[in-house]
PDB file of C-alpha atoms in Angstrom:
ATOM      1  CA  MET A  50     -17.295  -8.660 -15.963  1.00  0.00           C
ATOM      2  CA  LYS A  51     -17.595 -10.168 -12.533  1.00  0.00           C
ATOM      3  CA  LEU A  52     -16.346 -13.666 -13.304  1.00  0.00           C
ATOM      4  CA  HIS A  53     -13.828 -14.302 -16.089  1.00  0.00           C
ATOM      5  CA  ALA A  54     -13.197 -17.957 -16.860  1.00  0.00           C
ATOM      6  CA  ILE A  55      -9.874 -18.372 -18.614  1.00  0.00           C
ATOM      7  CA  VAL A  56     -10.158 -21.524 -20.695  1.00  0.00           C
ATOM      8  CA  GLU A  57      -8.386 -23.444 -23.450  1.00  0.00           C
ATOM      9  CA  ASP A  58     -11.363 -25.089 -25.144  1.00  0.00           C
ATOM     10  CA  ILE A  59     -15.094 -24.815 -25.676  1.00  0.00           C
ATOM     11  CA  GLU A  60     -16.017 -27.632 -23.278  1.00  0.00           C
ATOM     12  CA  ALA A  61     -14.288 -25.860 -20.394  1.00  0.00           C
ATOM     13  CA  ALA A  62     -16.059 -22.656 -21.435  1.00  0.00           C
ATOM     14  CA  ARG A  63     -19.442 -24.402 -21.370  1.00  0.00           C
ATOM     15  CA  ARG A  64     -18.784 -25.848 -17.894  1.00  0.00           C
ATOM     16  CA  ALA A  65     -17.699 -22.425 -16.613  1.00  0.00           C
ATOM     17  CA  ILE A  66     -20.816 -20.722 -17.990  1.00  0.00           C
ATOM     18  CA  VAL A  67     -23.063 -23.313 -16.344  1.00  0.00           C
ATOM     19  CA  VAL A  68     -21.642 -22.357 -12.925  1.00  0.00           C
ATOM     20  CA  GLY A  69     -21.830 -18.622 -13.552  1.00  0.00           C
ATOM     21  CA  ALA A  70     -18.970 -17.263 -15.658  1.00  0.00           C
ATOM     22  CA  THR A  71     -19.952 -13.906 -17.137  1.00  0.00           C
ATOM     23  CA  VAL A  72     -16.924 -13.780 -19.461  1.00  0.00           C
ATOM     24  CA  VAL A  73     -15.049 -16.555 -21.206  1.00  0.00           C
ATOM     25  CA  GLN A  74     -11.494 -15.778 -22.190  1.00  0.00           C
ATOM     26  CA  LEU A  75      -9.859 -18.144 -24.660  1.00  0.00           C
ATOM     27  CA  ARG A  76      -6.180 -18.552 -23.839  1.00  0.00           C
ATOM     28  CA  VAL A  77      -4.269 -20.649 -26.344  1.00  0.00           C
ATOM     29  CA  LYS A  78      -0.526 -20.261 -26.695  1.00  0.00           C
ATOM     30  CA  GLY A  79      -0.037 -20.855 -30.384  1.00  0.00           C
ATOM     31  CA  PRO A  80      -0.343 -19.354 -33.857  1.00  0.00           C
ATOM     32  CA  THR A  81      -3.474 -17.474 -34.896  1.00  0.00           C
ATOM     33  CA  GLU A  82      -4.696 -20.477 -36.916  1.00  0.00           C
ATOM     34  CA  GLU A  83      -4.662 -22.654 -33.791  1.00  0.00           C
ATOM     35  CA  VAL A  84      -6.423 -20.009 -31.696  1.00  0.00           C
ATOM     36  CA  VAL A  85      -9.125 -19.680 -34.354  1.00  0.00           C
ATOM     37  CA  ALA A  86      -9.560 -23.440 -34.636  1.00  0.00           C
ATOM     38  CA  ARG A  87      -9.929 -23.813 -30.863  1.00  0.00           C
ATOM     39  CA  GLY A  88     -12.219 -20.769 -30.669  1.00  0.00           C
ATOM     40  CA  LYS A  89     -14.875 -22.033 -33.077  1.00  0.00           C
ATOM     41  CA  GLY A  90     -18.266 -21.960 -31.374  1.00  0.00           C
ATOM     42  CA  PHE A  91     -17.347 -19.552 -28.550  1.00  0.00           C
ATOM     43  CA  ARG A  92     -19.332 -16.710 -30.118  1.00  0.00           C
ATOM     44  CA  ALA A  93     -22.516 -18.789 -29.858  1.00  0.00           C
ATOM     45  CA  LEU A  94     -22.152 -19.428 -26.108  1.00  0.00           C
ATOM     46  CA  GLY A  95     -24.172 -16.344 -25.210  1.00  0.00           C
ATOM     47  CA  THR A  96     -21.668 -14.673 -22.910  1.00  0.00           C
ATOM     48  CA  MET A  97     -18.953 -12.065 -23.340  1.00  0.00           C
ATOM     49  CA  PHE A  98     -16.090 -13.597 -25.319  1.00  0.00           C
ATOM     50  CA  ILE A  99     -12.488 -12.397 -25.062  1.00  0.00           C
ATOM     51  CA  VAL A 100      -9.438 -13.768 -26.878  1.00  0.00           C
ATOM     52  CA  ASN A 101      -6.084 -13.696 -25.145  1.00  0.00           C
ATOM     53  CA  ASP A 102      -3.066 -12.100 -26.874  1.00  0.00           C
ATOM     54  CA  ASP A 103      -4.243 -12.335 -30.502  1.00  0.00           C
ATOM     55  CA  VAL A 104      -6.145  -9.471 -32.132  1.00  0.00           C
ATOM     56  CA  ASP A 105      -6.362 -11.204 -35.512  1.00  0.00           C
ATOM     57  CA  ALA A 106      -7.929 -14.296 -33.935  1.00  0.00           C
ATOM     58  CA  ALA A 107     -10.342 -12.134 -31.929  1.00  0.00           C
ATOM     59  CA  LEU A 108     -11.473 -10.414 -35.115  1.00  0.00           C
ATOM     60  CA  GLU A 109     -11.817 -13.641 -37.090  1.00  0.00           C
ATOM     61  CA  LEU A 110     -13.815 -15.279 -34.286  1.00  0.00           C
ATOM     62  CA  GLY A 111     -16.128 -12.299 -33.821  1.00  0.00           C
ATOM     63  CA  ALA A 112     -15.006 -11.874 -30.206  1.00  0.00           C
ATOM     64  CA  ASP A 113     -16.164  -8.980 -28.068  1.00  0.00           C
ATOM     65  CA  GLY A 114     -12.608  -8.143 -27.162  1.00  0.00           C
ATOM     66  CA  VAL A 115      -8.982  -9.027 -26.744  1.00  0.00           C
ATOM     67  CA  HIS A 116      -6.804  -9.173 -23.647  1.00  0.00           C
ATOM     68  CA  LEU A 117      -3.192  -8.104 -24.160  1.00  0.00           C
ATOM     69  CA  GLY A 118      -0.141  -8.208 -21.949  1.00  0.00           C
ATOM     70  CA  GLN A 119       2.231  -5.300 -21.566  1.00  0.00           C
ATOM     71  CA  SER A 120       4.441  -6.394 -24.462  1.00  0.00           C
ATOM     72  CA  ASP A 121       1.735  -7.776 -26.755  1.00  0.00           C
ATOM     73  CA  PRO A 122       1.192  -5.878 -29.998  1.00  0.00           C
ATOM     74  CA  GLY A 123      -2.196  -4.944 -31.364  1.00  0.00           C
ATOM     75  CA  ALA A 124      -3.748  -2.395 -29.009  1.00  0.00           C
ATOM     76  CA  GLU A 125      -4.088   0.183 -31.781  1.00  0.00           C
ATOM     77  CA  GLN A 126      -5.610  -2.375 -34.147  1.00  0.00           C
ATOM     78  CA  ALA A 127      -8.040  -3.537 -31.450  1.00  0.00           C
ATOM     79  CA  ARG A 128      -9.148   0.044 -30.808  1.00  0.00           C
ATOM     80  CA  ALA A 129      -9.488   0.816 -34.525  1.00  0.00           C
ATOM     81  CA  ARG A 130     -11.632  -2.294 -35.054  1.00  0.00           C
ATOM     82  CA  GLY A 131     -13.898  -1.641 -32.066  1.00  0.00           C
ATOM     83  CA  LEU A 132     -12.780  -4.490 -29.825  1.00  0.00           C
ATOM     84  CA  LEU A 133     -13.021  -4.230 -26.055  1.00  0.00           C
ATOM     85  CA  LEU A 134      -9.413  -3.915 -24.876  1.00  0.00           C
ATOM     86  CA  GLY A 135      -8.174  -5.526 -21.689  1.00  0.00           C
ATOM     87  CA  ARG A 136      -4.597  -5.119 -20.480  1.00  0.00           C
ATOM     88  CA  SER A 137      -2.599  -7.132 -17.970  1.00  0.00           C
ATOM     89  CA  VAL A 138      -0.799  -5.071 -15.365  1.00  0.00           C
ATOM     90  CA  VAL A 139       1.442  -6.094 -12.497  1.00  0.00           C
ATOM     91  CA  THR A 140       2.328  -2.723 -10.966  1.00  0.00           C
ATOM     92  CA  PHE A 141       0.573   0.450  -9.890  1.00  0.00           C
ATOM     93  CA  ASP A 142       2.493   2.481 -12.489  1.00  0.00           C
ATOM     94  CA  GLN A 143       1.413   0.154 -15.304  1.00  0.00           C
ATOM     95  CA  ALA A 144      -2.191   0.355 -14.125  1.00  0.00           C
ATOM     96  CA  VAL A 145      -2.424   4.130 -14.088  1.00  0.00           C
ATOM     97  CA  ALA A 146      -0.663   4.415 -17.461  1.00  0.00           C
ATOM     98  CA  ALA A 147      -2.657   1.707 -19.262  1.00  0.00           C
ATOM     99  CA  ASP A 148      -4.949   2.564 -22.140  1.00  0.00           C
ATOM    100  CA  ALA A 149      -7.627  -0.092 -21.671  1.00  0.00           C
ATOM    101  CA  ASP A 150     -11.318  -0.734 -21.190  1.00  0.00           C
ATOM    102  CA  TYR A 151     -10.533  -2.993 -18.234  1.00  0.00           C
ATOM    103  CA  LEU A 152      -7.434  -4.174 -16.408  1.00  0.00           C
ATOM    104  CA  GLY A 153      -6.408  -7.663 -15.369  1.00  0.00           C
ATOM    105  CA  VAL A 154      -4.393  -6.961 -12.226  1.00  0.00           C
ATOM    106  CA  GLY A 155      -2.187  -9.549 -10.610  1.00  0.00           C
ATOM    107  CA  PRO A 156      -1.028 -11.887  -9.475  1.00  0.00           C
ATOM    108  CA  ILE A 157      -2.888 -11.105  -6.280  1.00  0.00           C
ATOM    109  CA  TRP A 158      -1.676 -14.337  -4.661  1.00  0.00           C
ATOM    110  CA  SER A 159       0.838 -16.991  -5.714  1.00  0.00           C
ATOM    111  CA  THR A 160      -0.444 -19.204  -8.469  1.00  0.00           C
ATOM    112  CA  PRO A 161       0.846 -22.343 -10.195  1.00  0.00           C
ATOM    113  CA  SER A 162      -0.281 -21.046 -13.601  1.00  0.00           C
ATOM    114  CA  LYS A 163       2.308 -18.263 -13.427  1.00  0.00           C
ATOM    115  CA  GLU A 164       5.221 -19.796 -11.536  1.00  0.00           C
ATOM    116  CA  ASP A 165       7.639 -17.275 -13.067  1.00  0.00           C
ATOM    117  CA  ALA A 166       5.291 -14.364 -12.362  1.00  0.00           C
ATOM    118  CA  ASP A 167       5.998 -11.201 -10.490  1.00  0.00           C
ATOM    119  CA  PRO A 168       5.595 -11.315  -6.705  1.00  0.00           C
ATOM    120  CA  PRO A 169       1.970 -11.325  -5.529  1.00  0.00           C
ATOM    121  CA  LEU A 170       0.462  -7.855  -5.114  1.00  0.00           C
ATOM    122  CA  GLY A 171      -1.962  -8.667  -2.317  1.00  0.00           C
ATOM    123  CA  THR A 172      -5.271  -6.955  -1.682  1.00  0.00           C
ATOM    124  CA  VAL A 173      -3.844  -3.728  -0.250  1.00  0.00           C
ATOM    125  CA  GLU A 174      -2.081  -2.926  -3.524  1.00  0.00           C
ATOM    126  CA  LEU A 175      -5.084  -4.188  -5.480  1.00  0.00           C
ATOM    127  CA  GLY A 176      -7.241  -1.683  -3.596  1.00  0.00           C
ATOM    128  CA  ARG A 177      -4.812   1.152  -4.295  1.00  0.00           C
ATOM    129  CA  ILE A 178      -4.937   0.348  -8.012  1.00  0.00           C
ATOM    130  CA  CYS A 179      -8.740   0.107  -8.001  1.00  0.00           C
ATOM    131  CA  ARG A 180      -9.017   3.556  -6.415  1.00  0.00           C
ATOM    132  CA  ALA A 181      -6.557   5.105  -8.892  1.00  0.00           C
ATOM    133  CA  VAL A 182      -8.071   3.982 -12.193  1.00  0.00           C
ATOM    134  CA  SER A 183     -11.380   4.720 -13.848  1.00  0.00           C
ATOM    135  CA  VAL A 184     -11.823   1.371 -15.632  1.00  0.00           C
ATOM    136  CA  PRO A 185     -12.974  -1.940 -14.141  1.00  0.00           C
ATOM    137  CA  VAL A 186     -10.277  -3.972 -12.442  1.00  0.00           C
ATOM    138  CA  ILE A 187     -10.348  -7.754 -12.637  1.00  0.00           C
ATOM    139  CA  ALA A 188      -8.209  -9.496 -10.009  1.00  0.00           C
ATOM    140  CA  ILE A 189      -6.234 -12.521 -11.184  1.00  0.00           C
ATOM    141  CA  GLY A 190      -3.682 -14.867  -9.743  1.00  0.00           C
ATOM    142  CA  GLY A 191      -4.409 -17.446  -7.081  1.00  0.00           C
ATOM    143  CA  VAL A 192      -8.061 -16.423  -6.852  1.00  0.00           C
ATOM    144  CA  ASP A 193     -10.495 -19.060  -5.604  1.00  0.00           C
ATOM    145  CA  PRO A 194     -13.686 -19.179  -3.507  1.00  0.00           C
ATOM    146  CA  SER A 195     -11.699 -18.729  -0.290  1.00  0.00           C
ATOM    147  CA  ASN A 196     -10.314 -15.319  -1.287  1.00  0.00           C
ATOM    148  CA  ALA A 197     -12.391 -13.930  -4.180  1.00  0.00           C
ATOM    149  CA  GLY A 198     -14.526 -11.889  -1.784  1.00  0.00           C
ATOM    150  CA  GLU A 199     -11.397 -10.143  -0.520  1.00  0.00           C
ATOM    151  CA  CYS A 200     -10.658  -9.000  -4.075  1.00  0.00           C
ATOM    152  CA  ILE A 201     -14.154  -7.560  -4.465  1.00  0.00           C
ATOM    153  CA  ARG A 202     -13.978  -5.867  -1.060  1.00  0.00           C
ATOM    154  CA  ALA A 203     -10.660  -4.319  -2.122  1.00  0.00           C
ATOM    155  CA  GLY A 204     -12.479  -2.691  -5.050  1.00  0.00           C
ATOM    156  CA  ALA A 205     -12.177  -5.162  -7.931  1.00  0.00           C
ATOM    157  CA  ALA A 206     -15.136  -5.329 -10.304  1.00  0.00           C
ATOM    158  CA  GLY A 207     -14.560  -9.042 -10.705  1.00  0.00           C
ATOM    159  CA  VAL A 208     -12.104 -11.914 -10.695  1.00  0.00           C
ATOM    160  CA  ALA A 209     -10.447 -14.049 -13.344  1.00  0.00           C
ATOM    161  CA  VAL A 210      -9.740 -17.701 -12.732  1.00  0.00           C
ATOM    162  CA  ILE A 211      -8.324 -20.755 -14.418  1.00  0.00           C
ATOM    163  CA  ARG A 212      -8.421 -23.614 -11.898  1.00  0.00           C
ATOM    164  CA  ALA A 213     -11.598 -22.384 -10.164  1.00  0.00           C
ATOM    165  CA  ALA A 214     -13.484 -21.665 -13.403  1.00  0.00           C
ATOM    166  CA  THR A 215     -15.957 -24.492 -12.851  1.00  0.00           C
ATOM    167  CA  ASP A 216     -16.423 -24.096  -9.095  1.00  0.00           C
ATOM    168  CA  PRO A 217     -20.024 -22.948  -8.431  1.00  0.00           C
ATOM    169  CA  ALA A 218     -18.998 -21.550  -5.029  1.00  0.00           C
ATOM    170  CA  LEU A 219     -16.893 -18.887  -6.739  1.00  0.00           C
ATOM    171  CA  ARG A 220     -19.817 -17.088  -8.382  1.00  0.00           C
ATOM    172  CA  GLU A 221     -21.745 -17.188  -5.092  1.00  0.00           C
ATOM    173  CA  VAL A 222     -18.837 -15.590  -3.204  1.00  0.00           C
ATOM    174  CA  VAL A 223     -18.389 -12.887  -5.861  1.00  0.00           C
ATOM    175  CA  ASP A 224     -22.116 -12.083  -5.933  1.00  0.00           C
ATOM    176  CA  GLU A 225     -22.279 -11.837  -2.142  1.00  0.00           C
ATOM    177  CA  ALA A 226     -19.266  -9.521  -1.972  1.00  0.00           C
ATOM    178  CA  LEU A 227     -20.642  -7.290  -4.745  1.00  0.00           C
ATOM    179  CA  ALA A 228     -24.041  -7.119  -3.030  1.00  0.00           C
ATOM    180  CA  ALA A 229     -22.394  -6.045   0.227  1.00  0.00           C
ATOM    181  CA  ARG A 230     -20.765  -2.959  -1.351  1.00  0.00           C
TER     182      ARG A 230
END
């Protein structure tokens, strides 16, 4: 789970895997039919495959799991059907209360992909969350090769990225920080 590439199509997923993504997360804002259409072929990429926000699409595509926000429905269905369950959290209280197999915690820094997002948590709060929960924490929000190591040093098991998904330097930074633990 060390490097999640959040992508909108299979070509972006392929490019991210080439540079070291260990998880591809399909994020398509649309109806289940559109998510399924855009997710064709992801299962065959040979890496962990997560679908964002849509349990039905995850099941139809044969995904390993689904990533849900705080208000997204489907956690019970995901659990009942054996999907890996990731949850987005933006506060310490949400993190410690979450029923999940892993947490996407952030934003850690400001990010253009979530301009209306909550204020950045920073690495001090990220570390506090990592120490308080028993599941892997994936840092998200403004993460790039210049700061990914800070997330790992704070206790994160990995990072999730959109803009930096095809930057080969990111995987190198994450690997170095994990090796230094």
